Coordinates of C-alpha atoms in Angstrom, one line a residue:
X1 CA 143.7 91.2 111.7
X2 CA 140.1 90.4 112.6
X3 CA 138.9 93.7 112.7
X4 CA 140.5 94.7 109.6
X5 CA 138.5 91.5 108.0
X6 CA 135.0 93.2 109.5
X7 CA 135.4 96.3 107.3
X8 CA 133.4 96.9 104.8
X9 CA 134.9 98.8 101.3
X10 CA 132.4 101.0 99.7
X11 CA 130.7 98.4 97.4
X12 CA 129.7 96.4 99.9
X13 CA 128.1 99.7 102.1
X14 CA 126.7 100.4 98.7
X15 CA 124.6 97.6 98.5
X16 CA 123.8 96.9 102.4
X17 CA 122.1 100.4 102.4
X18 CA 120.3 99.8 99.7
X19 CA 118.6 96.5 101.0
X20 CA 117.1 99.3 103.7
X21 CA 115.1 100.6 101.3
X22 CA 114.8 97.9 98.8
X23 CA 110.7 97.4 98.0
X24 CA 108.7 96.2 94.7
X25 CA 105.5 97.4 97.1
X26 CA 105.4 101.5 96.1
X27 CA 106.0 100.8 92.2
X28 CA 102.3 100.9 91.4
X29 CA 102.2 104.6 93.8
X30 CA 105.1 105.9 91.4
X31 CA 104.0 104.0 88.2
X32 CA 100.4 106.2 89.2
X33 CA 102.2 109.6 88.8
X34 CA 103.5 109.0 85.2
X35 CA 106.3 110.7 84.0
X36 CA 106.5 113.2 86.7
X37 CA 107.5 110.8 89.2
X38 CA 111.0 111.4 87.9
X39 CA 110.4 115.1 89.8
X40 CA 108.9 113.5 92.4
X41 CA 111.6 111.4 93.2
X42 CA 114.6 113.4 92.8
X43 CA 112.4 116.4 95.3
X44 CA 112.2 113.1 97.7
X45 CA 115.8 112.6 98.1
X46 CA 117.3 116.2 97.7
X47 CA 114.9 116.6 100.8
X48 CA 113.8 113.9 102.2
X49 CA 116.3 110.3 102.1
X50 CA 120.1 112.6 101.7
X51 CA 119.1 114.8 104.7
X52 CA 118.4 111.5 107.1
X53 CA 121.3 109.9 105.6
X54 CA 123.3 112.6 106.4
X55 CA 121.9 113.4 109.8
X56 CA 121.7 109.8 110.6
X57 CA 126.0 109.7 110.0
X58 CA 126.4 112.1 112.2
X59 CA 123.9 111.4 115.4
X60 CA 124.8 107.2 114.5
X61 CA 128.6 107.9 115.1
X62 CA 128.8 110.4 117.6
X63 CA 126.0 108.5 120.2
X64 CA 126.8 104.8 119.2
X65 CA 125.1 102.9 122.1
X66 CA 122.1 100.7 121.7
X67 CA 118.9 102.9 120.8
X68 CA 118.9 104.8 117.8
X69 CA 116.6 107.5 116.7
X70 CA 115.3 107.3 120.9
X71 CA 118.9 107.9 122.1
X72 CA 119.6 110.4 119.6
X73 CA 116.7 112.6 120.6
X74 CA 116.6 111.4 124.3
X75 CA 120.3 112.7 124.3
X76 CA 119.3 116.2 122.8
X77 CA 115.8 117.0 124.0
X78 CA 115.5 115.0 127.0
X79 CA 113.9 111.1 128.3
X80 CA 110.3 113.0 127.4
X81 CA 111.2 113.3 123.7
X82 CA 113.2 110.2 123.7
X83 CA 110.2 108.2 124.8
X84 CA 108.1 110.1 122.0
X85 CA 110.6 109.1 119.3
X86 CA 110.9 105.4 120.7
X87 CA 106.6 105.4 120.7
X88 CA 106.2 106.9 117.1
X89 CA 108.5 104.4 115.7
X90 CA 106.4 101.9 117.0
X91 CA 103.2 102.6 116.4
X92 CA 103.5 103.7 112.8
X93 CA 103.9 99.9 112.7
X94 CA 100.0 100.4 112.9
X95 CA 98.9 101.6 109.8
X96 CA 102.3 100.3 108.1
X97 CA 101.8 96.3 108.6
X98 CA 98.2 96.5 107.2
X99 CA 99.3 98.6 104.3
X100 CA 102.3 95.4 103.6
X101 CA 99.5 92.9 104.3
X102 CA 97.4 94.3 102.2
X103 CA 98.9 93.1 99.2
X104 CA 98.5 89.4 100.4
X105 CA 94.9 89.1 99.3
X106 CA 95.6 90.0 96.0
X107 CA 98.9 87.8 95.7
X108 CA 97.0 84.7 96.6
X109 CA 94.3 85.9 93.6
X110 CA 96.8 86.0 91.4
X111 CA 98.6 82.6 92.4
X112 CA 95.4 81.0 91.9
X113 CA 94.7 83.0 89.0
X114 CA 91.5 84.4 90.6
X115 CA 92.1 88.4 90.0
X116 CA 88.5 89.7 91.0
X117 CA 88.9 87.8 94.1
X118 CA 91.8 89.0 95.2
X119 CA 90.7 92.9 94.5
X120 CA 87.6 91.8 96.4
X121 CA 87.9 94.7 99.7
X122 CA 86.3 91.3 101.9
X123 CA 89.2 89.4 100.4
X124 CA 91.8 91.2 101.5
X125 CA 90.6 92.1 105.0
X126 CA 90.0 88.8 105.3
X127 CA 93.6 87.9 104.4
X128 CA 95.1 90.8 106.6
X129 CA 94.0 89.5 109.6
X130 CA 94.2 85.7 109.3
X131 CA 98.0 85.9 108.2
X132 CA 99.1 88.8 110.6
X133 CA 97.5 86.8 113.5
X134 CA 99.0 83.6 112.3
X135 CA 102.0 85.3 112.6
X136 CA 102.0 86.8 116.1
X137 CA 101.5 83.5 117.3
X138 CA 103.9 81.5 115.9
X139 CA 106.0 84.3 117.1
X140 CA 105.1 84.0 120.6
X141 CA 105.5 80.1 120.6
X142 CA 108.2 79.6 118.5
X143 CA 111.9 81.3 117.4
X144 CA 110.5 83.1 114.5
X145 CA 114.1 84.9 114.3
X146 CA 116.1 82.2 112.8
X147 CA 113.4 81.1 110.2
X148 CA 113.8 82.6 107.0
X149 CA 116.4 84.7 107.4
X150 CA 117.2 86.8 104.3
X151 CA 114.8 84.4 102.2
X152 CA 112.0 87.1 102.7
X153 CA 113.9 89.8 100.7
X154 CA 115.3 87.4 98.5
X155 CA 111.7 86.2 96.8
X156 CA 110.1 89.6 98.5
X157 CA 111.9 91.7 96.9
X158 CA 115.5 90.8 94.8
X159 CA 114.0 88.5 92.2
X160 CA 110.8 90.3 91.5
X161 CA 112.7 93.2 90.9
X162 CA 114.3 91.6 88.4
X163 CA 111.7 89.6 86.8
X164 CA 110.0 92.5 86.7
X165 CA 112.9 94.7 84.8
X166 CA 112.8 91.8 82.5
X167 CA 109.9 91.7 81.4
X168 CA 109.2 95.2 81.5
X169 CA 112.2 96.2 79.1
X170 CA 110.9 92.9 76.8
X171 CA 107.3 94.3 76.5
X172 CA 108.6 97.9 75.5
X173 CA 111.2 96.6 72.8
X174 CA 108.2 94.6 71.4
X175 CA 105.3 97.3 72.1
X176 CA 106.7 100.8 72.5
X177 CA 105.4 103.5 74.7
X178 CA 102.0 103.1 74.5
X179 CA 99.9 106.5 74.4
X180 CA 96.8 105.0 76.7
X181 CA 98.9 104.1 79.9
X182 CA 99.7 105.8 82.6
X183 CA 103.4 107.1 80.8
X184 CA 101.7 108.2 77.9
X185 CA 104.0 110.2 75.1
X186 CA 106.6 112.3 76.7
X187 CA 107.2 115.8 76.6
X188 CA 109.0 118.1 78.9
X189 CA 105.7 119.8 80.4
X190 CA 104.9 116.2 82.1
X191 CA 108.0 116.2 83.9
X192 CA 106.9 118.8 85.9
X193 CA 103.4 118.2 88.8
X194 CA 100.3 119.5 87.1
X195 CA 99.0 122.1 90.1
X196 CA 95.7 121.8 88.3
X197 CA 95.1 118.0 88.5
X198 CA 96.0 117.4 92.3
X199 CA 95.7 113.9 91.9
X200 CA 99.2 112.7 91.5
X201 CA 100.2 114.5 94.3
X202 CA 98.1 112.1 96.6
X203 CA 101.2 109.7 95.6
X204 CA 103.9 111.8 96.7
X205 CA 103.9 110.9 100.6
X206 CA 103.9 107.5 99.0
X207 CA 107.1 107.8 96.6
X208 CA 109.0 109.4 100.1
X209 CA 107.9 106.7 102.0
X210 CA 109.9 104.2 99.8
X211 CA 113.6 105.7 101.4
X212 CA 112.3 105.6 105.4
X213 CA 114.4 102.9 107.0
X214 CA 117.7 104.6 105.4
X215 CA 119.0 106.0 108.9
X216 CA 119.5 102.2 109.7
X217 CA 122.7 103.0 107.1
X218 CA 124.4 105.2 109.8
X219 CA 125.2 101.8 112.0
X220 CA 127.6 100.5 109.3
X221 CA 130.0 103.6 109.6
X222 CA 132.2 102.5 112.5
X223 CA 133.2 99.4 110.1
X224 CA 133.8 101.3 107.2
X225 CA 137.5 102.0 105.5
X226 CA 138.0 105.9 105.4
X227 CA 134.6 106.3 107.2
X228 CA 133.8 110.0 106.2
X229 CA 134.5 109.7 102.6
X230 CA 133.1 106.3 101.9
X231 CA 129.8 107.1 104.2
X232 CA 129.1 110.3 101.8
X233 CA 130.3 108.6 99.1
X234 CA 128.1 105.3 99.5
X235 CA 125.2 107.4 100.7
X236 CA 125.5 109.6 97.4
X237 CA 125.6 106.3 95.1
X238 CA 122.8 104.1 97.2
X239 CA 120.8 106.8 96.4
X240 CA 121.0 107.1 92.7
X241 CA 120.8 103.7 92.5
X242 CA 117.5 103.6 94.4
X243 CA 116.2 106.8 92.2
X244 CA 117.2 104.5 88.6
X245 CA 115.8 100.8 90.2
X246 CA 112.5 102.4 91.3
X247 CA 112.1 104.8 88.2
X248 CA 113.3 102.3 85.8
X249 CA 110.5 100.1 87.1
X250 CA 107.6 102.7 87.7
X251 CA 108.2 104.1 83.9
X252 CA 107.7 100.4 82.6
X253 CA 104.8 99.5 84.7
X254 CA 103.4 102.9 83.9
X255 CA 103.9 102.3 80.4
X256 CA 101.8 98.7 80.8
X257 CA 98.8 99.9 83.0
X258 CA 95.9 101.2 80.8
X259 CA 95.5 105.5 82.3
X260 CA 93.0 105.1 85.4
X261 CA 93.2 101.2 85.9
X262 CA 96.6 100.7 88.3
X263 CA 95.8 98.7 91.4
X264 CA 98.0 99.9 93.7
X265 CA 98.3 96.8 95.8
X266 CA 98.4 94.5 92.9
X267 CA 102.5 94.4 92.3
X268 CA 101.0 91.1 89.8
X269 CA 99.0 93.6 87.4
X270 CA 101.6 94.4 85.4
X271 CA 103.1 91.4 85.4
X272 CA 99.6 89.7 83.9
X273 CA 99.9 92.7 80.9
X274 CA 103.4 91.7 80.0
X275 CA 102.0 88.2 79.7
X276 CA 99.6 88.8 77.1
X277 CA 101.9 91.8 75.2
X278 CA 104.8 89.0 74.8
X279 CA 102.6 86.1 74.8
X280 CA 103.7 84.6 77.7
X281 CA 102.2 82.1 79.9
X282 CA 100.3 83.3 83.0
X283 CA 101.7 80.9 84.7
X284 CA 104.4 83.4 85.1
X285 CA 102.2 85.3 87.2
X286 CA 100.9 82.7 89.3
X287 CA 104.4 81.7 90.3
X288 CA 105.7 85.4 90.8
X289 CA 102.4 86.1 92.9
X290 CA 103.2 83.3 95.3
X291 CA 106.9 83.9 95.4
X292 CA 106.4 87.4 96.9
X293 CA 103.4 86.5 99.2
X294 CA 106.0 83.9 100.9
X295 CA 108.4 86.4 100.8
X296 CA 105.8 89.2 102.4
X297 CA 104.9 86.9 105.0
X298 CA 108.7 86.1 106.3
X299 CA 109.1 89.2 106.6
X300 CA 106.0 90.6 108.2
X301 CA 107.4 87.8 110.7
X302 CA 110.6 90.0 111.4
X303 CA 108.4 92.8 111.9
X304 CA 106.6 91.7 114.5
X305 CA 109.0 91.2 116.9
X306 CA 111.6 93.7 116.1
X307 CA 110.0 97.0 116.7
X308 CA 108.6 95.3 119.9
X309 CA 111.8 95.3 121.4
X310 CA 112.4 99.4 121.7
X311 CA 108.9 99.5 123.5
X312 CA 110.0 96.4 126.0
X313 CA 113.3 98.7 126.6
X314 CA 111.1 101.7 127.4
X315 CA 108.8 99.8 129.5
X316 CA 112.4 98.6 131.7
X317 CA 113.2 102.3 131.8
X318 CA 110.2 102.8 133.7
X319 CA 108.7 105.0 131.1
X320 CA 105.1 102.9 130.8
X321 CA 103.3 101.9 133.3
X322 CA 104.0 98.5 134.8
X323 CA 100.6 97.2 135.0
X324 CA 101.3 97.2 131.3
X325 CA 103.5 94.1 131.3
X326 CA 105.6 95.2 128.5
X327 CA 108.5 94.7 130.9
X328 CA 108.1 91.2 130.7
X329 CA 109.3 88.9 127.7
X330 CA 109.4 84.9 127.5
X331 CA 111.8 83.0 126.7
X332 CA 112.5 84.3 122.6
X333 CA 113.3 87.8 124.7
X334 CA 109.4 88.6 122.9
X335 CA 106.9 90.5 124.7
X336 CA 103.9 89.0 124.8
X337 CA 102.0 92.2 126.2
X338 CA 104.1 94.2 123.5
X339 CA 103.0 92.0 120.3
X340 CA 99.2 91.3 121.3
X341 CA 98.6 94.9 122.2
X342 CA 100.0 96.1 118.5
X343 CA 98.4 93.1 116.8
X344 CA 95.1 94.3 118.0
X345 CA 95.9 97.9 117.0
X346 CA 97.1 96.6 113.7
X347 CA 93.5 94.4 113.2
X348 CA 91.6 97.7 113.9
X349 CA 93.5 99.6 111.4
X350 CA 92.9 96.5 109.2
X351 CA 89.0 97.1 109.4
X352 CA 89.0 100.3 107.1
X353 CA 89.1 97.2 104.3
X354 CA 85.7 96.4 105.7
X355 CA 84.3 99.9 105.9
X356 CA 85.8 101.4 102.5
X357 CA 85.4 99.7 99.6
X358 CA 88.0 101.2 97.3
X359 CA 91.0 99.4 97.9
X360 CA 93.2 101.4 96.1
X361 CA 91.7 104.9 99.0
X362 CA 92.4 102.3 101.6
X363 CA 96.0 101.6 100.4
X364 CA 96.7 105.5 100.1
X365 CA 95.3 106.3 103.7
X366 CA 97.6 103.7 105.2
X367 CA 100.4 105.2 103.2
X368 CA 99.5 108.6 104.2
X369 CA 98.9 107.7 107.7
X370 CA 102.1 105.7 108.2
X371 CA 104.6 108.8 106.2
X372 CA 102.7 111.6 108.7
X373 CA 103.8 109.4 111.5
X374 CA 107.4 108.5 110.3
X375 CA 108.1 112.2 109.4
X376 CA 107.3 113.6 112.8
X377 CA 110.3 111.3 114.1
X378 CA 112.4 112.8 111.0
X379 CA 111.4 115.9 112.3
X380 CA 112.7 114.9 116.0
X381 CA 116.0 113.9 114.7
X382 CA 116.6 117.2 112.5
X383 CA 115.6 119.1 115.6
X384 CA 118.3 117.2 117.7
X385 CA 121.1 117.6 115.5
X386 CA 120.3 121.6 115.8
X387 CA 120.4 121.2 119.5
X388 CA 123.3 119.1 119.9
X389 CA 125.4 121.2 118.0
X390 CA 124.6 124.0 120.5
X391 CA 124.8 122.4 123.7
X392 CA 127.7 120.1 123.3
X393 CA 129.5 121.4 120.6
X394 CA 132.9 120.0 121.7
X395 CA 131.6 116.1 121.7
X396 CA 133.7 113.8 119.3
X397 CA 131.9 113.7 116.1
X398 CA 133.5 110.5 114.4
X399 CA 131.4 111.8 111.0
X400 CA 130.9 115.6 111.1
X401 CA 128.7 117.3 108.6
X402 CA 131.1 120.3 107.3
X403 CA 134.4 120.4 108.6
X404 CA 134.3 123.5 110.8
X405 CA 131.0 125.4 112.1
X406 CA 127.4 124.8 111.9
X407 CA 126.3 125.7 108.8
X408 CA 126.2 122.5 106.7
X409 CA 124.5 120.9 109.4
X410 CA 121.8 123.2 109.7
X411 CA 121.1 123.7 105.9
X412 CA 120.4 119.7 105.9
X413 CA 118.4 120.0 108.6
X414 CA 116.4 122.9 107.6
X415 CA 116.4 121.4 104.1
X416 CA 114.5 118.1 105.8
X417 CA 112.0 119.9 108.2
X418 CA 110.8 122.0 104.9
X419 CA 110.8 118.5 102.4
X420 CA 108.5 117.0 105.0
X421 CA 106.7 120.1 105.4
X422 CA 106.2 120.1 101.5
X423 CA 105.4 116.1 101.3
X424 CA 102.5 116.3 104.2
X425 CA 101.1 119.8 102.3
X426 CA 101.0 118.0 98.8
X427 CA 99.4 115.2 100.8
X428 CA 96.8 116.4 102.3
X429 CA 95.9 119.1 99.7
X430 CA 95.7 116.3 97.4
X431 CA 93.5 114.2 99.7
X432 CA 90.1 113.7 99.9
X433 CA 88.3 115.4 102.9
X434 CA 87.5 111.9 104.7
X435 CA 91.1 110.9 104.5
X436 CA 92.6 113.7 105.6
X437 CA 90.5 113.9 108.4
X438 CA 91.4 110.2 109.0
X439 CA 95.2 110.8 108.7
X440 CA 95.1 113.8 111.0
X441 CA 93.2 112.5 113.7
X442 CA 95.2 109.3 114.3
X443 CA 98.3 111.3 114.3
X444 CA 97.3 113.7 116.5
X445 CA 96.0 110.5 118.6
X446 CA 99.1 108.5 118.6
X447 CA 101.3 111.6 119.1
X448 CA 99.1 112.9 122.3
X449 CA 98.9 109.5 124.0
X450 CA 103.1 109.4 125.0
X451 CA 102.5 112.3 125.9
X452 CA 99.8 111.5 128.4
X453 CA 101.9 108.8 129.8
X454 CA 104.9 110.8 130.6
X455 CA 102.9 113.1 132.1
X456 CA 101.6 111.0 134.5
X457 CA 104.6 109.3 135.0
X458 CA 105.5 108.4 138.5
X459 CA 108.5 106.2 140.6
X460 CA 106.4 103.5 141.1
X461 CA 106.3 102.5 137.5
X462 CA 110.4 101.8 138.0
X463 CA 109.8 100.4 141.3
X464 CA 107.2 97.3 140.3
X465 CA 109.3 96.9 136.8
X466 CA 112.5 96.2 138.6
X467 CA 110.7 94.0 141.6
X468 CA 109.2 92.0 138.5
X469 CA 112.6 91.8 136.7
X470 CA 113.6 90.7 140.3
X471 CA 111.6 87.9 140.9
X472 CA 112.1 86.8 137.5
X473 CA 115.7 86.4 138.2
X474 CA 115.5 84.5 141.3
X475 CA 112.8 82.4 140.2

């Protein structure tokens, strides 16, 4: 009777996979693209979110022990790969935090009704590093786990959402589309990515980036009713309900940003033009700004710790060296070694606020940075699905994509590996030289270095990580 009262019926899946993926922080990069984010969007998900979902269901069910995406392609390619996958997912926390702290600075501008000062490039590095480092310590002196809890996504993301689709909807009754934003009129042609004006396309790795986290989906399957049909089902409706809450809202903040003027992030700019086109007090602003910097800030919190833990886990594995000290956590089950060591890596990432003074180049190099990164371990995962089908065909697949053969599963894998292959070509095609350069040469760097480290792996690394776990013990 208990376990029947842990299922979950397809509503409930329905809206727990959307919370993955829920985020007001990309609605300025699709507001930028106009009315062709609606192609953009719909290309994302065909090839990018349904393929993970999908692979996820199967890889989740069929290898359900503690790891994820690391035991997944541990499983298929081997403890080399597995450590690659478990490394990548941590250190696209790199770029990632300082592109999610970067819309602090101007939050707090906008609470204290102060706009140019939270634009200022000084501002917000300022703000990225005082608040991220804030952070990390109360994390590493206190149980930052059981503050906040879901009250992060609640004023993060939940109610600006919908004081945002409020607002939004008001201001175009009362305004219509206006012809000098970002939306413009419509007409079929804009549907489709102008080939001669690259510069939406820099958005694109941006609008994909929204549905990473949607793999997470695949844990919920074993408590599911009917699993395979209300998995594919669920996945199938999350999805278009992602595609209509982020459209809906990038249409209407498009429609309210002036054509070259979107601060991208600002998630308050629009706000502010709502205020004046219904007349409005800016109040309304102020409070919204610091609703969502709260809500940023609890969860930055989770993130510090969470991803953490994988790396602590590989460290015990005796897959880092142990005069790295990752092995060791206090008494919150936190790595101290772990946190300080991607809080530094974090700050330096954090310094391109210093050296570049566009904030909005910044913002899209973090993006860009963070999507490369993300993708590779998407590509990982589509790889390991090929492979497991061939060389253990006959393990129990709980959720099987197609009911007999391989064909299904490789067409969504295929159909992944060339969506990412299309989303990092737009990319960087529609990059400036400087940032692409940027964007490569971390990758390259972060994807080398595990490398390296396996390479040079050797017994002792398990030897002094278990004589430390020892001696911890006893002690």
């Amino acid at each position: 009777m208990n376990k029947q009262a842990t299922k979950l019926g397809l509503g409930t899946f329905i809206g727990m996979t959307m919370a993955l993926c829920a985020t007001v922080r990309s609605i300025p990069s699709v507001a930028a693209t106009g009315w062709s984010q609606i192609t953009y969007m719909i290309f994302a998900v065909l090839f990018f979110a349904l393929p993970v979902a999908l692979i996820s269901g199967e890889l989740g069910t069929m290898l359900q022990a503690d790891g994820g995406p690391q035991l997944w392609v541990k499983t298929a390619l081997g403890e080399k790969w597995g450590f690659v996958t478990a490394w990548l997912l941590w250190v696209q926390m790199f770029p990632g935090m300082v592109m999610v702290a970067s819309t602090i600075g101007p939050l707090w501008g906008n609470t204290f009704g102060n706009v140019p000062l939270g634009n200022n490039h000084w501002f917000i590095l300022a703000n990225i590093l005082g608040f991220y480092w804030l952070i990390t310590v109360l994390n590493l002196r206190f149980d930052m786990a059981k503050v906040g809890g879901n009250v992060g996504v609640w004023l993060g993301v939940y109610i600006p959402i919908v004081i945002m689709l409020v607002m939004g909807i008001a201001a175009l009754f009362k305004e219509g589309i206006d012809p000098a934003s970002y939306l413009g009129t419509f007409s079929v042609s804009k549907l489709i990515p102008n080939l001669g004006n690259l510069q939406t396309l820099q958005y694109f790795a941006a609008i994909s980036f929204i549905y990473t986290g949607i793999e997470m989906s695949s844990v919920f399957i074993p408590r599911l009713h009917n699993a395979k049909k209300t998995y594919t089902r669920g996945i199938f409706v999350a999805l278009v309900g992602l595609i209509l809450m982020n459209i809906l809202n990038g249409i209407l903040v498009a429609n309210a940003v002036p054509n070259g003027q979107i601060q991208l992030s600002n998630i308050t700019q629009p706000i502010l033009l709502w205020c004046q086109i219904l007349g409005w007090p800016t109040i309304i602003a102020n409070i919204f700004s610091f609703m969502v910097v709260i809500g940023v800030l609890i969860q930055l919190s989770a993130w510090v710790t969470g991803p953490s833990k994988t790396m602590t886990q590989v460290a015990r594995d005796g897959q880092l060296p142990a005069s790295f000290g990752y092995h060791k956590v206090n008494k919150y089950g936190v790595s101290r070694n772990v946190v300080l060591t991607q809080s530094i890596c974090i700050s330096l990432f954090a310094l391109l606020y210093g050296v570049m003074k566009n904030v909005n180049n910044v913002f899209l190099t973090l993006t860009n940075a963070t999507t490369v990164i993300y993708a590779l371990v998407y590509i990982l995962i589509a790889i390991a699905l090929i492979k497991l089908r061939q060389t253990q065909p006959d393990l129990e697949r709980p959720y099987r994509l197609g009911k007999t053969g391989n064909a299904l599963a490789y067409t969504v894998s295929y159909a992944l590996i060339f969506g990412i292959v299309v989303i990092i070509a737009a990319t960087f095609l529609a990059s400036d030289l400087l940032q692409s350069i940027f964007v490569i040469a971390i990758t390259l760097i972060l994807f080398i270095i595990p490398l390296i480290i396996d390479r040079n792996k050797n017994k002792e690394w398990m030897i002094q990580v278990q004589a430390d776990l020892q001696s911890t013990n006893n002690f």
